[in-house]
XYZ file of C-alpha atoms in Angstrom:
338
model
C 58.789 14.206 -39.797
C 59.175 15.537 -36.157
C 56.403 13.168 -34.943
C 58.101 10.271 -36.664
C 61.553 11.343 -34.886
C 59.727 11.301 -31.616
C 58.687 7.808 -32.157
C 61.874 6.547 -33.313
C 63.603 7.938 -30.126
C 60.786 6.325 -28.012
C 61.403 3.079 -29.335
C 65.103 3.130 -28.941
C 64.676 4.202 -25.393
C 62.285 1.012 -24.940
C 64.856 -1.128 -26.569
C 67.531 -0.099 -24.174
C 65.301 -0.493 -21.117
C 64.400 -3.896 -22.079
C 67.965 -4.866 -22.790
C 68.815 -3.394 -19.223
C 65.985 -5.485 -17.621
C 67.114 -8.689 -19.229
C 70.764 -8.017 -18.148
C 69.577 -7.400 -14.540
C 67.528 -10.495 -14.724
C 70.587 -12.633 -15.880
C 72.855 -11.243 -13.138
C 70.120 -11.875 -10.385
C 69.653 -15.378 -11.557
C 73.434 -16.140 -11.653
C 73.591 -14.573 -8.032
C 70.894 -16.758 -6.707
C 72.064 -20.027 -8.253
C 75.817 -19.645 -7.794
C 76.047 -20.397 -4.029
C 73.948 -23.802 -4.444
C 75.741 -25.024 -7.426
C 77.350 -27.978 -5.200
C 73.863 -29.145 -4.198
C 73.220 -32.819 -5.288
C 71.294 -32.916 -8.531
C 71.839 -29.372 -9.090
C 72.747 -29.717 -12.878
C 69.642 -31.947 -13.518
C 67.326 -29.546 -11.729
C 68.872 -26.586 -13.757
C 68.585 -28.262 -16.906
C 64.858 -29.208 -16.501
C 64.016 -25.674 -15.078
C 65.702 -24.093 -18.308
C 64.012 -26.664 -20.563
C 60.787 -25.984 -19.129
C 61.067 -22.061 -19.493
C 62.248 -22.543 -22.966
C 59.087 -24.506 -23.724
C 56.944 -21.945 -22.034
C 58.734 -19.244 -23.744
C 58.068 -20.818 -27.132
C 54.533 -21.452 -26.528
C 54.163 -17.970 -25.541
C 56.050 -16.381 -28.355
C 54.732 -18.696 -31.084
C 51.011 -19.123 -29.980
C 49.857 -17.120 -27.062
C 51.303 -13.687 -28.164
C 50.212 -13.739 -31.827
C 46.688 -14.896 -30.568
C 46.330 -12.034 -28.105
C 47.759 -9.661 -30.627
C 45.164 -10.766 -33.129
C 42.205 -10.680 -30.656
C 43.228 -7.040 -29.549
C 44.005 -5.947 -33.054
C 40.531 -7.050 -34.156
C 38.499 -6.308 -31.036
C 35.236 -4.696 -31.616
C 33.230 -2.658 -29.065
C 29.486 -2.256 -29.825
C 27.844 0.762 -28.459
C 24.234 1.747 -28.694
C 24.915 5.412 -29.265
C 28.074 7.529 -30.297
C 29.049 9.527 -27.284
C 30.053 12.924 -28.883
C 31.616 14.298 -25.823
C 33.906 11.307 -25.782
C 34.820 12.073 -29.485
C 35.553 15.669 -28.586
C 37.737 14.445 -25.623
C 39.698 12.222 -28.072
C 40.090 15.288 -30.447
C 41.227 17.453 -27.490
C 44.023 14.703 -26.961
C 44.785 13.834 -30.534
C 48.370 14.447 -32.075
C 48.083 13.153 -35.567
C 44.803 12.761 -37.672
C 41.195 13.118 -37.294
C 38.840 11.930 -40.198
C 34.930 12.116 -40.391
C 32.649 10.811 -43.137
C 29.003 11.458 -42.770
C 25.872 12.849 -44.195
C 25.852 15.261 -41.533
C 27.281 15.125 -37.932
C 25.829 16.084 -34.626
C 29.111 17.239 -33.618
C 28.211 20.489 -35.585
C 24.868 20.974 -33.716
C 23.973 22.295 -30.502
C 25.203 21.594 -27.759
C 28.521 20.301 -29.095
C 29.214 22.730 -31.819
C 31.187 25.265 -29.695
C 33.317 22.691 -27.750
C 34.071 20.843 -31.252
C 35.322 24.056 -32.618
C 37.517 24.687 -29.689
C 38.786 21.192 -29.781
C 39.578 21.525 -33.358
C 41.540 24.870 -32.873
C 43.560 23.177 -30.007
C 44.342 20.178 -32.234
C 45.483 22.459 -35.267
C 47.701 24.228 -32.877
C 49.499 20.830 -32.105
C 49.715 20.021 -35.955
C 46.763 17.487 -36.161
C 45.398 17.207 -39.653
C 41.399 16.918 -40.100
C 39.598 15.573 -43.091
C 35.778 15.977 -43.091
C 33.610 14.746 -45.744
C 29.813 15.403 -46.137
C 27.144 14.825 -48.566
C 25.751 17.473 -51.009
C 22.133 18.291 -49.811
C 20.993 18.486 -53.532
C 22.169 15.146 -54.363
C 19.872 11.994 -54.641
C 21.803 10.270 -51.720
C 20.831 13.229 -49.426
C 17.223 12.827 -50.461
C 17.331 9.093 -49.851
C 18.785 9.346 -46.459
C 16.035 12.029 -45.633
C 13.546 9.286 -46.672
C 15.222 6.926 -44.487
C 15.260 8.911 -41.355
C 11.882 10.764 -41.807
C 10.666 12.817 -39.972
C 14.033 14.041 -39.228
C 14.908 16.801 -41.649
C 18.115 15.334 -43.000
C 18.714 17.733 -45.720
C 18.424 20.887 -43.656
C 20.673 19.214 -41.158
C 23.268 18.499 -43.882
C 23.088 22.082 -45.415
C 23.448 23.666 -41.972
C 26.512 21.504 -41.287
C 28.201 22.909 -44.240
C 27.125 26.395 -43.654
C 28.870 25.948 -40.074
C 31.850 24.378 -41.428
C 32.078 27.154 -44.222
C 31.945 29.998 -41.295
C 34.439 28.051 -39.178
C 36.959 27.593 -42.123
C 36.594 31.336 -42.929
C 37.432 32.134 -39.449
C 40.633 30.230 -39.383
C 43.993 31.617 -39.441
C 45.799 31.098 -42.879
C 48.570 28.724 -41.311
C 45.759 26.244 -40.077
C 43.757 26.160 -43.310
C 45.915 23.601 -45.216
C 45.386 21.144 -42.217
C 41.720 21.328 -42.043
C 40.208 20.102 -45.348
C 36.403 19.757 -45.948
C 35.176 18.101 -49.129
C 31.494 17.687 -50.363
C 30.634 14.613 -52.052
C 27.670 13.823 -54.257
C 27.839 10.048 -53.109
C 26.805 9.373 -49.536
C 29.055 7.397 -47.195
C 28.782 3.551 -46.814
C 28.750 3.882 -43.173
C 29.098 6.581 -40.600
C 32.989 7.044 -39.992
C 34.720 8.776 -37.170
C 38.481 8.386 -36.648
C 40.825 9.939 -34.312
C 44.478 8.743 -34.480
C 44.285 4.910 -33.910
C 40.569 4.843 -32.733
C 37.660 4.468 -35.327
C 33.790 4.026 -34.705
C 31.643 3.381 -37.605
C 27.928 2.914 -37.779
C 25.598 1.108 -40.094
C 22.785 3.160 -41.876
C 19.360 1.744 -41.363
C 15.817 2.839 -42.062
C 14.287 5.065 -39.362
C 17.440 5.326 -37.372
C 20.465 7.566 -37.350
C 23.582 5.883 -37.692
C 24.891 7.158 -34.346
C 22.256 4.645 -32.680
C 24.564 1.561 -33.639
C 28.267 2.045 -33.464
C 31.421 -0.137 -33.538
C 34.520 0.859 -32.078
C 37.716 -0.625 -33.487
C 41.286 0.020 -34.049
C 42.274 1.816 -37.109
C 45.110 -0.772 -37.919
C 42.862 -3.846 -37.102
C 41.378 -5.750 -39.903
C 37.865 -4.042 -39.776
C 39.391 -0.685 -39.265
C 41.600 -1.005 -42.233
C 38.548 -2.026 -44.514
C 36.690 0.988 -43.199
C 39.580 3.441 -43.639
C 40.246 2.002 -47.230
C 36.652 2.981 -48.158
C 37.186 6.543 -46.837
C 40.480 6.917 -48.616
C 39.157 5.637 -51.968
C 36.264 8.094 -51.631
C 38.370 10.974 -50.427
C 40.541 10.490 -53.497
C 37.944 9.779 -55.888
C 36.316 12.024 -58.602
C 33.341 14.513 -58.011
C 34.418 15.900 -54.691
C 34.508 19.648 -54.042
C 35.609 21.939 -51.376
C 33.191 24.329 -49.892
C 33.811 27.233 -52.231
C 33.431 25.039 -55.166
C 30.236 23.492 -53.778
C 28.520 26.745 -53.341
C 29.590 28.686 -56.633
C 31.142 28.189 -60.106
C 32.897 30.750 -62.333
C 31.218 31.694 -65.509
C 32.453 34.080 -68.169
C 29.736 35.635 -70.298
C 30.198 37.543 -73.374
C 27.846 39.629 -75.539
C 29.487 41.023 -78.725
C 32.619 42.553 -77.101
C 31.462 42.867 -73.595
C 32.731 40.211 -71.327
C 31.839 39.726 -67.544
C 33.018 37.072 -65.012
C 30.363 36.020 -62.332
C 30.593 33.707 -59.320
C 27.213 32.034 -59.545
C 25.329 29.771 -57.344
C 24.397 26.326 -59.130
C 23.040 22.868 -58.778
C 23.637 19.726 -60.560
C 20.664 17.701 -62.036
C 20.887 14.489 -64.000
C 24.580 15.324 -64.877
C 23.849 18.894 -66.049
C 24.626 22.132 -64.276
C 21.881 24.798 -63.623
C 23.087 28.353 -62.686
C 21.246 31.201 -60.830
C 21.742 34.092 -63.035
C 19.621 36.266 -60.589
C 20.615 38.985 -60.273
C 24.132 39.961 -61.459
C 24.159 37.864 -64.740
C 20.833 38.727 -65.816
C 21.860 41.283 -68.556
C 24.081 38.935 -70.247
C 22.208 35.666 -69.716
C 19.203 36.395 -71.784
C 20.814 38.114 -74.623
C 20.223 36.008 -77.767
C 23.900 36.172 -78.895
C 25.519 35.416 -75.343
C 28.424 33.043 -75.213
C 29.546 31.427 -71.846
C 32.976 30.042 -71.230
C 34.021 28.050 -68.176
C 37.798 28.216 -67.714
C 39.280 24.813 -66.854
C 38.681 21.144 -67.453
C 36.474 19.602 -70.135
C 34.130 21.351 -72.459
C 34.434 25.142 -71.948
C 32.122 26.629 -74.332
C 28.397 26.861 -73.504
C 25.112 28.517 -73.859
C 22.431 29.171 -71.209
C 18.860 27.621 -71.883
C 15.709 27.790 -69.984
C 13.814 24.699 -68.724
C 10.456 23.460 -69.143
C 7.885 24.060 -66.291
C 8.197 20.482 -64.841
C 11.972 20.440 -64.995
C 12.251 23.929 -63.640
C 10.211 22.800 -60.520
C 12.404 19.978 -59.858
C 15.701 22.223 -60.239
C 14.359 24.649 -58.062
C 13.361 22.331 -55.256
C 17.107 20.919 -55.346
C 18.454 24.459 -55.411
C 16.359 25.242 -52.110
C 17.728 21.998 -50.639
C 21.189 23.184 -51.266
C 20.967 26.724 -50.498
C 17.935 26.983 -48.157
C 14.850 29.248 -48.865
C 15.270 32.638 -50.125
C 14.534 34.938 -52.866
C 13.369 32.819 -56.256
C 16.247 31.742 -58.120
C 16.413 32.158 -62.168
C 17.919 28.795 -63.098
C 19.167 28.323 -66.506
C 20.938 24.976 -67.969
C 24.428 25.142 -69.307
C 24.305 23.502 -72.777
C 27.573 22.611 -74.467
C 28.091 24.167 -77.775
């Protein structure tokens, strides 16, 4: 609201300035013409001059100005590579919003990560809002992108991006966390998307090339910018997105007889089914033949835990490693609705 107030005051000041300039021009014109009003043909010359100026003004207002505005609004600047330093400089000067939609971004890698984090902290102090959307490294879209850019290890890059964002978010003051939102999507982006205030740069995904190698810079409020922004907004407000905490763990309540315990367990999704790692905390309950599982919240809430065939287990273990990285062997069981 404060920013809108500043913009309104600025527009009013500009209006007063333009009105004052117009009045000064009229007074100057009168003072220049008044002494020569008795010159022969003065009236005819004055009418011709005013008529010609009116025609020029009409052409400028009705034809030239809309054309210039349209070309400016839809201007596209093509670049062979995204300049991360330039993006960070824009964030350092931002005063409204920063949006980012990628599988993963080099802003969260060396040598840009530290300065990027500093730019975010400074922008948050000024009231700038951030929305960052990355891809789930265990999703099919992440695997497909890894295939496209091989030998670049895209899955590891995505996982490390999310880990660094998790660490950064944890270190933010509580007052800044609502303005810094991160969501993880199982669906990859249609194109790379970097937006800072009214500036937007998007890149096309291609085989064997990262999206930063082919960028188009446009205005957010131009036709192309509005299309790209609409795609971002639709996905940001779509289904299946999780914040980082929900991305990493899900809460389960396991009951055996009258003994109930709650756990925050790591998990992955495979073919629409959830697989949880019950090692080590939930092991005493998970393998009891009379266990019951509930997931407080939406949808079906009553489950049992079932083991997998060796073939399926190999696949879900690989997805688990893609999401959480290598480590001690998980014990993965499938949530089956009852």
